[in-house]
mmCIF file of C-alpha atoms in Angstrom:
data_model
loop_
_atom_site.group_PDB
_atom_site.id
_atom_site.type_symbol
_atom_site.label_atom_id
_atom_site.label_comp_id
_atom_site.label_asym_id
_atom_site.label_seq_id
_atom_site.Cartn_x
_atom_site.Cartn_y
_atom_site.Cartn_z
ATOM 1 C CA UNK E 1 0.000 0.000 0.000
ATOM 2 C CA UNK E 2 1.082 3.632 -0.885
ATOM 3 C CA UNK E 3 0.749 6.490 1.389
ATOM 4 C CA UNK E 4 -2.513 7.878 -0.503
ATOM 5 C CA UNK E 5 -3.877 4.235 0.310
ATOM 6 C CA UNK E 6 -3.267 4.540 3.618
ATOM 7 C CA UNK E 7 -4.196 8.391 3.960
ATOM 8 C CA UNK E 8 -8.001 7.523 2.535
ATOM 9 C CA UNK E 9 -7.894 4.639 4.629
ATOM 10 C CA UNK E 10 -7.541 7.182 7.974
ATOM 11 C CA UNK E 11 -9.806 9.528 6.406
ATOM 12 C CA UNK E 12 -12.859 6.785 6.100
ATOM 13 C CA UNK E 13 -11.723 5.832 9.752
ATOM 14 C CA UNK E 14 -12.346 8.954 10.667
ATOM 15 C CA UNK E 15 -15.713 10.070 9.322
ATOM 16 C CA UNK E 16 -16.987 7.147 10.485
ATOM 17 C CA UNK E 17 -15.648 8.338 13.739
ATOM 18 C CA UNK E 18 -17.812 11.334 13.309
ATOM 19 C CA UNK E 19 -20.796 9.117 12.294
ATOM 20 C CA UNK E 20 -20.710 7.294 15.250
ATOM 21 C CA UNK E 21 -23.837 9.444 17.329
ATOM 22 C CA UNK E 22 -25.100 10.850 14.403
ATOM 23 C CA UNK E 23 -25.833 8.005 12.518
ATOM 24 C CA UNK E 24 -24.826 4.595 14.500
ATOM 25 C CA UNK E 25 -25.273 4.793 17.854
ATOM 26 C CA UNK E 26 -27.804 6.963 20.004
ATOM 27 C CA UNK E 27 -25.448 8.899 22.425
ATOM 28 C CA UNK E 28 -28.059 7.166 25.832
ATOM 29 C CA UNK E 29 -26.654 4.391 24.743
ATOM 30 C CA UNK E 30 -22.993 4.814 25.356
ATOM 31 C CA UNK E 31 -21.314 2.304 27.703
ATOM 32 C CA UNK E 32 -19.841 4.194 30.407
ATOM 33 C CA UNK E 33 -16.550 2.754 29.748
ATOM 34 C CA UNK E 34 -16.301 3.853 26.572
ATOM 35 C CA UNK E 35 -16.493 7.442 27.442
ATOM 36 C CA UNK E 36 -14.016 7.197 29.762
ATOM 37 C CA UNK E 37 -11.491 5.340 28.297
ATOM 38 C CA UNK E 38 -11.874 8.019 25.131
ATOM 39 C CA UNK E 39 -10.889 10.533 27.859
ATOM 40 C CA UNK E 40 -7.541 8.887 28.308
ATOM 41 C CA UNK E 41 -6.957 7.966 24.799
ATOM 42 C CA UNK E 42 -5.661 11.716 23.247
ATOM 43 C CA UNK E 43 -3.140 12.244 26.528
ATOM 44 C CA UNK E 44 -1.913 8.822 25.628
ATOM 45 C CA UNK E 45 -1.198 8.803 21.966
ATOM 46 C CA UNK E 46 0.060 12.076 22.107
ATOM 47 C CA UNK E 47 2.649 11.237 24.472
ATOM 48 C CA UNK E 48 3.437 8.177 22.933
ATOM 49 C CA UNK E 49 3.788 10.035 19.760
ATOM 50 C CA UNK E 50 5.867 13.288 21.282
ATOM 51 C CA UNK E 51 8.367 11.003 22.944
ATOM 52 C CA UNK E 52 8.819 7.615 20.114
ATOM 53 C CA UNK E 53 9.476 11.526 17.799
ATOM 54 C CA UNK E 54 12.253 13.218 19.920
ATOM 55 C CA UNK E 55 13.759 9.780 20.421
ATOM 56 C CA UNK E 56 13.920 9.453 16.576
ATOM 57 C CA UNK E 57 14.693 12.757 15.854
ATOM 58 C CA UNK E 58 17.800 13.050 18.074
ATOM 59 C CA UNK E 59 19.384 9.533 17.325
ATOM 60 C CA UNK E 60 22.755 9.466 16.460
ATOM 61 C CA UNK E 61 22.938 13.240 16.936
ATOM 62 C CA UNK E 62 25.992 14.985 18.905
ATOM 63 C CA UNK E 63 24.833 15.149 22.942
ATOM 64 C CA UNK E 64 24.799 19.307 22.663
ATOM 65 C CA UNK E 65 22.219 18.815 19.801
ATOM 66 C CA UNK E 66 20.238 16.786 21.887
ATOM 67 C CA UNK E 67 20.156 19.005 24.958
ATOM 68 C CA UNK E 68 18.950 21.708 22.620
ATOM 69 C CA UNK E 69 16.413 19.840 20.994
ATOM 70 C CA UNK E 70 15.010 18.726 24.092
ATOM 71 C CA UNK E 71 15.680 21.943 25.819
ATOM 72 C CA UNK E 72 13.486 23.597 22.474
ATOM 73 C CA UNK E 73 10.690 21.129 23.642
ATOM 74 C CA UNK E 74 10.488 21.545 26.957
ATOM 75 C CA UNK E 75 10.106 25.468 26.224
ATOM 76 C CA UNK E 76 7.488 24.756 23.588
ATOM 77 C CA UNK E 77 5.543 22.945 26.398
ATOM 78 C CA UNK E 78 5.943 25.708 28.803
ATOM 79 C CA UNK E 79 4.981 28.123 25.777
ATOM 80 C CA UNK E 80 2.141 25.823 25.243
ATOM 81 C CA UNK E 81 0.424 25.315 28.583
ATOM 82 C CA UNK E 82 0.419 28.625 29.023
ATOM 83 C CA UNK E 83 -1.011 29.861 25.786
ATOM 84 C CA UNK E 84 -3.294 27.355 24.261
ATOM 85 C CA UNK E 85 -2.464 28.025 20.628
ATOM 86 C CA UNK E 86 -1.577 25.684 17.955
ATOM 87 C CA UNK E 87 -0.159 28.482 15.708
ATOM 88 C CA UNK E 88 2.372 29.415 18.119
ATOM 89 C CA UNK E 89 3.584 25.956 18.600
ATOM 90 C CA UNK E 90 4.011 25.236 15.082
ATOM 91 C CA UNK E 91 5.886 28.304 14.557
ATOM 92 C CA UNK E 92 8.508 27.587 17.306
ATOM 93 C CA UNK E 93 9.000 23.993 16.831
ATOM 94 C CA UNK E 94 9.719 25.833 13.057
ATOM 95 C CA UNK E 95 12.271 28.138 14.523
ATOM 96 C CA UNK E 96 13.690 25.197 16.606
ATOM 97 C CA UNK E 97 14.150 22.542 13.511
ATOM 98 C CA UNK E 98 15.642 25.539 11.584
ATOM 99 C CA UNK E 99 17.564 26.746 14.720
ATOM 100 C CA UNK E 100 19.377 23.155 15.081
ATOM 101 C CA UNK E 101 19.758 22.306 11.522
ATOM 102 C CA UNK E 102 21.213 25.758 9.913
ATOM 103 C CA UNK E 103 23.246 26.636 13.336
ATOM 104 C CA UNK E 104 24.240 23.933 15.201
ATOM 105 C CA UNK E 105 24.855 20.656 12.893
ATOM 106 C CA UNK E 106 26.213 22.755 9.822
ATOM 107 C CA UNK Z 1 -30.238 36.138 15.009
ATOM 108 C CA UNK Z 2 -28.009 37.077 12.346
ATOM 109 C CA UNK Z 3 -27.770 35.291 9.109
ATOM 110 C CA UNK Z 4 -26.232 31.772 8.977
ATOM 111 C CA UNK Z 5 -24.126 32.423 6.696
ATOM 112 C CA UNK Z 6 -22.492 35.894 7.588
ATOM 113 C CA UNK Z 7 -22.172 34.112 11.517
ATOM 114 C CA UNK Z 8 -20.405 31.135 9.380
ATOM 115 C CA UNK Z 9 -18.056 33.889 7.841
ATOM 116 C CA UNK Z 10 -17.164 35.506 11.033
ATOM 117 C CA UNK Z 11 -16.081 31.991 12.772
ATOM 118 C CA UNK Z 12 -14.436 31.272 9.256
ATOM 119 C CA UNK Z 13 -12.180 34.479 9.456
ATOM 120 C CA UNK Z 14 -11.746 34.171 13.327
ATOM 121 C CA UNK Z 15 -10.252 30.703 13.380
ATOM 122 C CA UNK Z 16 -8.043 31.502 10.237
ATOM 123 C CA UNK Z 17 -5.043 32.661 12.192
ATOM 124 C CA UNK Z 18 -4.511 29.519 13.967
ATOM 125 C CA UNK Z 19 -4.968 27.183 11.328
ATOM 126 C CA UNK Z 20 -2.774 28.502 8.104
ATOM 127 C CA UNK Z 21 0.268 28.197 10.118
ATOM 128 C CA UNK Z 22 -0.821 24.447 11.367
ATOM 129 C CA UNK Z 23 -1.873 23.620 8.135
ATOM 130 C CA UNK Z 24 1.690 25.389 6.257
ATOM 131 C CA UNK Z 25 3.947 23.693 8.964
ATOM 132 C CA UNK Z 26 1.760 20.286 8.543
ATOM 133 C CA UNK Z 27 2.141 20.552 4.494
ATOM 134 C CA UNK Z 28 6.288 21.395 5.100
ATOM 135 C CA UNK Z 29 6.512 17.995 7.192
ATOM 136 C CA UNK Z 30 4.248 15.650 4.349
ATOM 137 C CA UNK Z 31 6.518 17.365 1.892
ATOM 138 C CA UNK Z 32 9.873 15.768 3.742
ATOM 139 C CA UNK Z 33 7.962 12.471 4.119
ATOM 140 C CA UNK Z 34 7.855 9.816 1.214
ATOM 141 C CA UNK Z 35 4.069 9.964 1.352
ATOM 142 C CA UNK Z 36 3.993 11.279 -1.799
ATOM 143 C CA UNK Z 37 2.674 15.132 -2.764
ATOM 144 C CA UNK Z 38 -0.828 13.435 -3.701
ATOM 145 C CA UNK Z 39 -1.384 11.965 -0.754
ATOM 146 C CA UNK Z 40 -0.628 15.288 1.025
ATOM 147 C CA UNK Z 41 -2.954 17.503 -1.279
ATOM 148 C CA UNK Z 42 -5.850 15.024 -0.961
ATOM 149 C CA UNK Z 43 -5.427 14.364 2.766
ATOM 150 C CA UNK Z 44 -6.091 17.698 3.780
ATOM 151 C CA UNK Z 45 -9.797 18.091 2.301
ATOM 152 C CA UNK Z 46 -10.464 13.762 2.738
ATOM 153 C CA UNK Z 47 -8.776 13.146 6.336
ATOM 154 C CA UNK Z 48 -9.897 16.651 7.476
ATOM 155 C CA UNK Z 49 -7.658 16.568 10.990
ATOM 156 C CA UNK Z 50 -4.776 17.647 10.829
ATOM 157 C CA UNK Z 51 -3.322 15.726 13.877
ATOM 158 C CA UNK Z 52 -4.341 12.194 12.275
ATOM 159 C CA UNK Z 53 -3.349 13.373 9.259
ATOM 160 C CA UNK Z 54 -0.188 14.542 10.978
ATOM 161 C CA UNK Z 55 0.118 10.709 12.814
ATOM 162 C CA UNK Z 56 -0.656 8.952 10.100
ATOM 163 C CA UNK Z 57 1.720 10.538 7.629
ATOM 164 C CA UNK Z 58 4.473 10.069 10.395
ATOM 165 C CA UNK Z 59 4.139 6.675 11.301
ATOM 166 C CA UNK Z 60 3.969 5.859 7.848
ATOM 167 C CA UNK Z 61 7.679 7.589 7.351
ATOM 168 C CA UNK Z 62 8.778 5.472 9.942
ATOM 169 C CA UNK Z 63 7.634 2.449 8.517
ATOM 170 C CA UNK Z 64 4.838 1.661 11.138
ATOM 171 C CA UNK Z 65 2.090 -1.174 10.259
ATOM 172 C CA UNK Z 66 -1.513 -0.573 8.563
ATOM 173 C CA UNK Z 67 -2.951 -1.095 12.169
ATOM 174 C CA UNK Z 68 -0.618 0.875 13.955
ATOM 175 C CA UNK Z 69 -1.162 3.960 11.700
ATOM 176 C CA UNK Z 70 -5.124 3.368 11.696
ATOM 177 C CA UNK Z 71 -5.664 2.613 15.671
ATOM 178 C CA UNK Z 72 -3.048 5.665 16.264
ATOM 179 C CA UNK Z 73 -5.324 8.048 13.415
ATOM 180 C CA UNK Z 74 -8.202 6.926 15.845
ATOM 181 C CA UNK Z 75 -6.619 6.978 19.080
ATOM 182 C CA UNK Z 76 -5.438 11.219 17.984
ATOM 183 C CA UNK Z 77 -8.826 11.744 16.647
ATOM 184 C CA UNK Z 78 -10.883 9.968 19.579
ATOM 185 C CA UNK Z 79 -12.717 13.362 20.655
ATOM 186 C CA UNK Z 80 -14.357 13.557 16.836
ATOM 187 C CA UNK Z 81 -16.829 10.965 18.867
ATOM 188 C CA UNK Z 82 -17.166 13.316 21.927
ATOM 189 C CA UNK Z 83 -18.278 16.446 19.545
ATOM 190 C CA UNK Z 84 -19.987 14.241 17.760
ATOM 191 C CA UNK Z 85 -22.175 13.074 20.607
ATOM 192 C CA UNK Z 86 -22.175 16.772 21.457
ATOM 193 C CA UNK Z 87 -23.973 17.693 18.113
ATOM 194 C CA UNK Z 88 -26.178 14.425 17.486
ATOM 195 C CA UNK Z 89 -29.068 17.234 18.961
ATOM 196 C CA UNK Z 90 -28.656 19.676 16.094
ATOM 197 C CA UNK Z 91 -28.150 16.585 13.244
ATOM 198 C CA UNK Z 92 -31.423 14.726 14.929
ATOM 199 C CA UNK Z 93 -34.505 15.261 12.101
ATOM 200 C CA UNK Z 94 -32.061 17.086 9.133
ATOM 201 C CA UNK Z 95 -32.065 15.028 5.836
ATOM 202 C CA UNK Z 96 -30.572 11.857 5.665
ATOM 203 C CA UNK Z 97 -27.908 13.569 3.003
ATOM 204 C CA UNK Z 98 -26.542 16.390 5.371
ATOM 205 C CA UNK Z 99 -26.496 13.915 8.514
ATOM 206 C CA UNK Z 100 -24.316 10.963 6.278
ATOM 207 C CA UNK Z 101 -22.226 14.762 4.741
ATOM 208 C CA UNK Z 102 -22.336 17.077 7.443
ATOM 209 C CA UNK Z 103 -20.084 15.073 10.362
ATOM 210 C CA UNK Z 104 -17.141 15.173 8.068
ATOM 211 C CA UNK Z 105 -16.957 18.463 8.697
ATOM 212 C CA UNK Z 106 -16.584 17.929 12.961
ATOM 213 C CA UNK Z 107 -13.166 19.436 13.789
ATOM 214 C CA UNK Z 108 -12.252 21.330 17.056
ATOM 215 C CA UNK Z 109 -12.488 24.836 15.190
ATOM 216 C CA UNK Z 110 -15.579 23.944 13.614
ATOM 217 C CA UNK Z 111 -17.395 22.158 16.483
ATOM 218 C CA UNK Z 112 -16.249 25.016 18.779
ATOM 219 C CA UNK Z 113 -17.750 27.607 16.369
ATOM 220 C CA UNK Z 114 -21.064 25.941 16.050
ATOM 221 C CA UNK Z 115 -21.133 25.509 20.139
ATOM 222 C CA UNK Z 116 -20.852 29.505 20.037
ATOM 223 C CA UNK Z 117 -23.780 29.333 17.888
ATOM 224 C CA UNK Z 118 -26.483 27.455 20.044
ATOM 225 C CA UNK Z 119 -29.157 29.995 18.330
ATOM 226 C CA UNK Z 120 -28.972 28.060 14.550
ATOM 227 C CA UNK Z 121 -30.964 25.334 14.630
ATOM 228 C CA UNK Z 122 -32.697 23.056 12.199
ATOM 229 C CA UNK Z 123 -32.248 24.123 8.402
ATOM 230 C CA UNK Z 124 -30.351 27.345 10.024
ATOM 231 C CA UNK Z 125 -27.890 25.170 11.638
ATOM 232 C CA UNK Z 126 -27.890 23.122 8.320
ATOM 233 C CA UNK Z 127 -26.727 26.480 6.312
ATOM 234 C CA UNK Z 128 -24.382 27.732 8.718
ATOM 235 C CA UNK Z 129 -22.518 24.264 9.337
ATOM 236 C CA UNK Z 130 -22.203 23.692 5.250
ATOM 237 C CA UNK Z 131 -20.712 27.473 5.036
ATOM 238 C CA UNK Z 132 -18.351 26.782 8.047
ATOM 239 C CA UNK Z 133 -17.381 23.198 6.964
ATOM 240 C CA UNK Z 134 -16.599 24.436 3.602
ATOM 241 C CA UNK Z 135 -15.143 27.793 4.510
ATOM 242 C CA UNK Z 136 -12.351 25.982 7.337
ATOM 243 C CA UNK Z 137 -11.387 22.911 4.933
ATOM 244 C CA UNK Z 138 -11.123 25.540 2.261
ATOM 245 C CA UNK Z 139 -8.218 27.459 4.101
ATOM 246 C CA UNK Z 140 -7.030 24.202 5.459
ATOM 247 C CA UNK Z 141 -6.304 22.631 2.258
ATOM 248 C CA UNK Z 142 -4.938 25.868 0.800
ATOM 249 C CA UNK Z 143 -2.323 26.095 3.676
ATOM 250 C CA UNK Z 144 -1.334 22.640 3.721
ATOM 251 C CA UNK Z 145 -0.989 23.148 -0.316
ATOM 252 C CA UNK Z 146 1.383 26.197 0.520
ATOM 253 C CA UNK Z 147 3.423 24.383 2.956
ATOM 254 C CA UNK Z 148 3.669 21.282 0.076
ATOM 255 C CA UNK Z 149 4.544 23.763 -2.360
ATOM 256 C CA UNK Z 150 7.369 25.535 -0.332
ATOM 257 C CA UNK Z 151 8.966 22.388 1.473
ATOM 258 C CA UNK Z 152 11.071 21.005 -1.629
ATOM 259 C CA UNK Z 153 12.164 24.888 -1.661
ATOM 260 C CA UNK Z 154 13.908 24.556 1.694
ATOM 261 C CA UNK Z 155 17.498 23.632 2.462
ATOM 262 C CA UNK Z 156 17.815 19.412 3.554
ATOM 263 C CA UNK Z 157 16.394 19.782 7.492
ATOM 264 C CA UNK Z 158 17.242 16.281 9.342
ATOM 265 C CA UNK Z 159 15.593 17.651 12.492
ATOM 266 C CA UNK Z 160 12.627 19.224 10.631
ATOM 267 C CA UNK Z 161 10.182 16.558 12.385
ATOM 268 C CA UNK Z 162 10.500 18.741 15.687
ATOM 269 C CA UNK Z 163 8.287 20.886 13.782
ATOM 270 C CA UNK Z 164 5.706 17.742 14.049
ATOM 271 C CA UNK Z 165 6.214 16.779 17.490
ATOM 272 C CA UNK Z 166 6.065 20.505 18.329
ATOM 273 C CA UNK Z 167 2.846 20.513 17.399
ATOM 274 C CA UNK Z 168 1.796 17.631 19.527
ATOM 275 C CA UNK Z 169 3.564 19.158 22.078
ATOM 276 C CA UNK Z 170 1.028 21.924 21.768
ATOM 277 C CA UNK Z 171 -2.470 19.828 21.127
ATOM 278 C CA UNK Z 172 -1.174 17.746 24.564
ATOM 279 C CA UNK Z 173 -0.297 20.700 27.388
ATOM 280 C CA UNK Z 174 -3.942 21.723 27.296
ATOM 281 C CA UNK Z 175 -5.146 17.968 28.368
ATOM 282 C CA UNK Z 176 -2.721 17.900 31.017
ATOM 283 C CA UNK Z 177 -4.722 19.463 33.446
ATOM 284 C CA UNK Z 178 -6.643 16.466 34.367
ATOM 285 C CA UNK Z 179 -4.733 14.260 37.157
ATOM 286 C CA UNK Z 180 -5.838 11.058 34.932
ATOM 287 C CA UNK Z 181 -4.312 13.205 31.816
ATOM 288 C CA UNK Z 182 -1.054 13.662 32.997
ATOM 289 C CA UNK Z 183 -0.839 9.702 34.172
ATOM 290 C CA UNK Z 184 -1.913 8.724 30.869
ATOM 291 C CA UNK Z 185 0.377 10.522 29.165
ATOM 292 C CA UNK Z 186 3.736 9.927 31.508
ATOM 293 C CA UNK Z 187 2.952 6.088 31.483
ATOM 294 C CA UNK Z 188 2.754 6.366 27.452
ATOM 295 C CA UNK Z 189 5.214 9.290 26.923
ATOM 296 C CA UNK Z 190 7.882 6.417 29.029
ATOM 297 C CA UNK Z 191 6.916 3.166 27.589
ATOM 298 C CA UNK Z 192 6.199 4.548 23.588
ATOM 299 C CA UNK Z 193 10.185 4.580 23.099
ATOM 300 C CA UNK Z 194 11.527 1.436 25.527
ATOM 301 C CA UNK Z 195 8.420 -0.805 23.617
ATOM 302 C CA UNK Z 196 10.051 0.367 20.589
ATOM 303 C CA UNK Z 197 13.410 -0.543 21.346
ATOM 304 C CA UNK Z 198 11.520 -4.383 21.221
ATOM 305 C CA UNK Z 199 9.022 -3.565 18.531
ATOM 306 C CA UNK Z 200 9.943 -0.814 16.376
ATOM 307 C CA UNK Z 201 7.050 -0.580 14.653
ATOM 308 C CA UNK Z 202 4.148 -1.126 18.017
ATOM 309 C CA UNK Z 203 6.026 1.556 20.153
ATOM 310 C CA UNK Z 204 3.037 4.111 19.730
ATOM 311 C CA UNK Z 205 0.040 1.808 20.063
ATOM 312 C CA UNK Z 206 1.580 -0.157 23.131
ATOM 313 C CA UNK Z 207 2.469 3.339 24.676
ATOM 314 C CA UNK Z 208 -0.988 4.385 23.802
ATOM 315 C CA UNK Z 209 -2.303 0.933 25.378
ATOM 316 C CA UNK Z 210 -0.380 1.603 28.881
ATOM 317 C CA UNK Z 211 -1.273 5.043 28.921
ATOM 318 C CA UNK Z 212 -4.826 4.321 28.896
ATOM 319 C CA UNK Z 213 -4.905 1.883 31.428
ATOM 320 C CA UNK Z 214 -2.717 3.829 33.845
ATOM 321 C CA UNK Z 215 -4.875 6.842 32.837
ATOM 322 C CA UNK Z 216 -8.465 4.639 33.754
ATOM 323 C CA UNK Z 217 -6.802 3.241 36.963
ATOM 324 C CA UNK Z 218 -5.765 6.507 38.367
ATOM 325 C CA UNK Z 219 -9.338 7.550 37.384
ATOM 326 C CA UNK Z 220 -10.976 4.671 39.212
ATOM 327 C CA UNK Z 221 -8.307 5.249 42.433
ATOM 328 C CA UNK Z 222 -9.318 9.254 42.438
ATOM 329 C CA UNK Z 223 -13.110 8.162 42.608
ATOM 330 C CA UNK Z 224 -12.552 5.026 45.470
ATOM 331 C CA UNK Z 225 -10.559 7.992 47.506
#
């Protein structure tokens, strides 16, 4: 499978995930542990995701590359707990790719 | 009550700031990736999130299984099913066309707009969700085209992905302030990377897995206390 294969694949995945108390199921009739464990389930992959990324991002790198790249992070989650906005995140983890790429490893 | 339509404008034009540099940033990452342009271009209007679009597209990079990218797509996107149980009320009695159409359109920006607009209901709610659904993927798909466009433009960027996980970084801190949150994401944020030191390509979902359990049983401990 290519990557448009898969991409279509995540898209009917999720507006079926929109369907779901629209069309499928009435929302009464949610099992309570369902809702919960949905709760949990963002937090989790997004971790998951953050941490399996810096690990692959900074393998092999030089150890004062690392501490910057993680240092950048840790900042952007400061940056973003205390500003909820998506924009500003994407623009500094920007700045911080561009930061360690055209400074530090060239 | 104002118009539908002019009310979809407004929310169109007010959630524009945040979402062209998202959508530029996301369509600079696909670029990098060996996803291929067309998968890019299409997935912005078809996928219609860009943090499953985001997952997906990375853990297909990386090599990651059909299931793994799929279950993590879902796992990213789980709160599509909260708003959508949140809006069932305002779908409930439209035609069977706009209620099979319309969901597609459920995004934070868009689903927070319409929440700001309790007074459209029934074929009201039906114009001004079309106009807003349209209007957002509109500027979505024309920022993640820009970003496409301009990432083979840029100089080789090894560490470019920060850019990615900098943006997960950001859709995370704000469901951190939950106690069962933060479990559920230390417990995955730790095991993601030593599960994929075993099995490179289940690190996420088995982080994702562990998070969610710690996550319900610190839940379940908070309610016993």
């Amino acid at each position: 499978m290519n990557g448009l294969s898969y991409l279509l694949l995540v898209a009917t995945s999720c507006w079926l995930l929109r369907l779901t108390f629209i069309v499928f199921v009435p929302r009464e009739r949610l099992p309570a542990r369902f809702t919960n464990t949905l709760g949990q389930a963002a937090p989790a992959v997004l971790a998951a995701l953050i941490s399996a990324g810096v690990v692959q991002a900074i393998r092999g790198d030089r150890p004062d590359v690392q501490v910057v790249a993680v240092g950048c992070l840790v900042g952007i989650a400061a940056v973003a707990a205390a500003r909820r906005s998506l924009a500003l995140s994407a623009g500094l983890g920007l700045a911080a790719a561009l930061l360690i790429d055209l400074l530090l490893v060239r | 009550m104002n118009s539908p339509r002019a009310d979809a404008v407004r929310d169109i034009v007010a959630v524009t700031p945040a979402l062209v540099p998202f959508g530029v940033t996301l369509g600079v990452v696909v670029a990098a990736t060996s996803t291929g342009d067309m998968a890019g271009w299409l997935g912005a209007p078809a996928v219609y999130s860009g943090s499953a679009q985001l997952a997906a597209t990375t853990l297909f990079n990386r090599g990651a299984g059909l299931l793994t990218i799929v279950a993590s797509a879902i796992a990213v996107s789980a709160r599509l099913v909260l708003y959508s149980a949140s809006l069932a009320p305002r779908f409930h009695g439209q035609p069977r066309w706009f209620r099979l159409v319309g969901p597609h359109f459920i995004t934070d920006q868009t689903y927070l707009s319409a929440e700001g607009r309790p007074e459209h209901q029934g074929s009201f709610f039906r114009s001004y969700w079309l106009c807003v659904g349209c209007g957002v993927g509109a500027v979505w798909s024309a920022a993640v085209g820009f970003g496409l466009s301009l990432g083979p433009h840029l100089p080789t960027l090894p560490h470019l992905s920060l850019a990615s996980t900098a943006l997960f970084v950001g859709m995370l801190m704000p469901r951190m302030r939950e106690k069962t949150g933060r479990v559920a994401a230390l417990v995955a944020g730790v095991v993601a990377p030593l599960a994929a030191l075993a099995t490179p390509n289940l690190g996420v979902l088995v982080g994702t897995a562990a998070g969610i359990s710690a996550g319900l049983a610190a839940r379940k401990r908070d309610r016993a206390s």
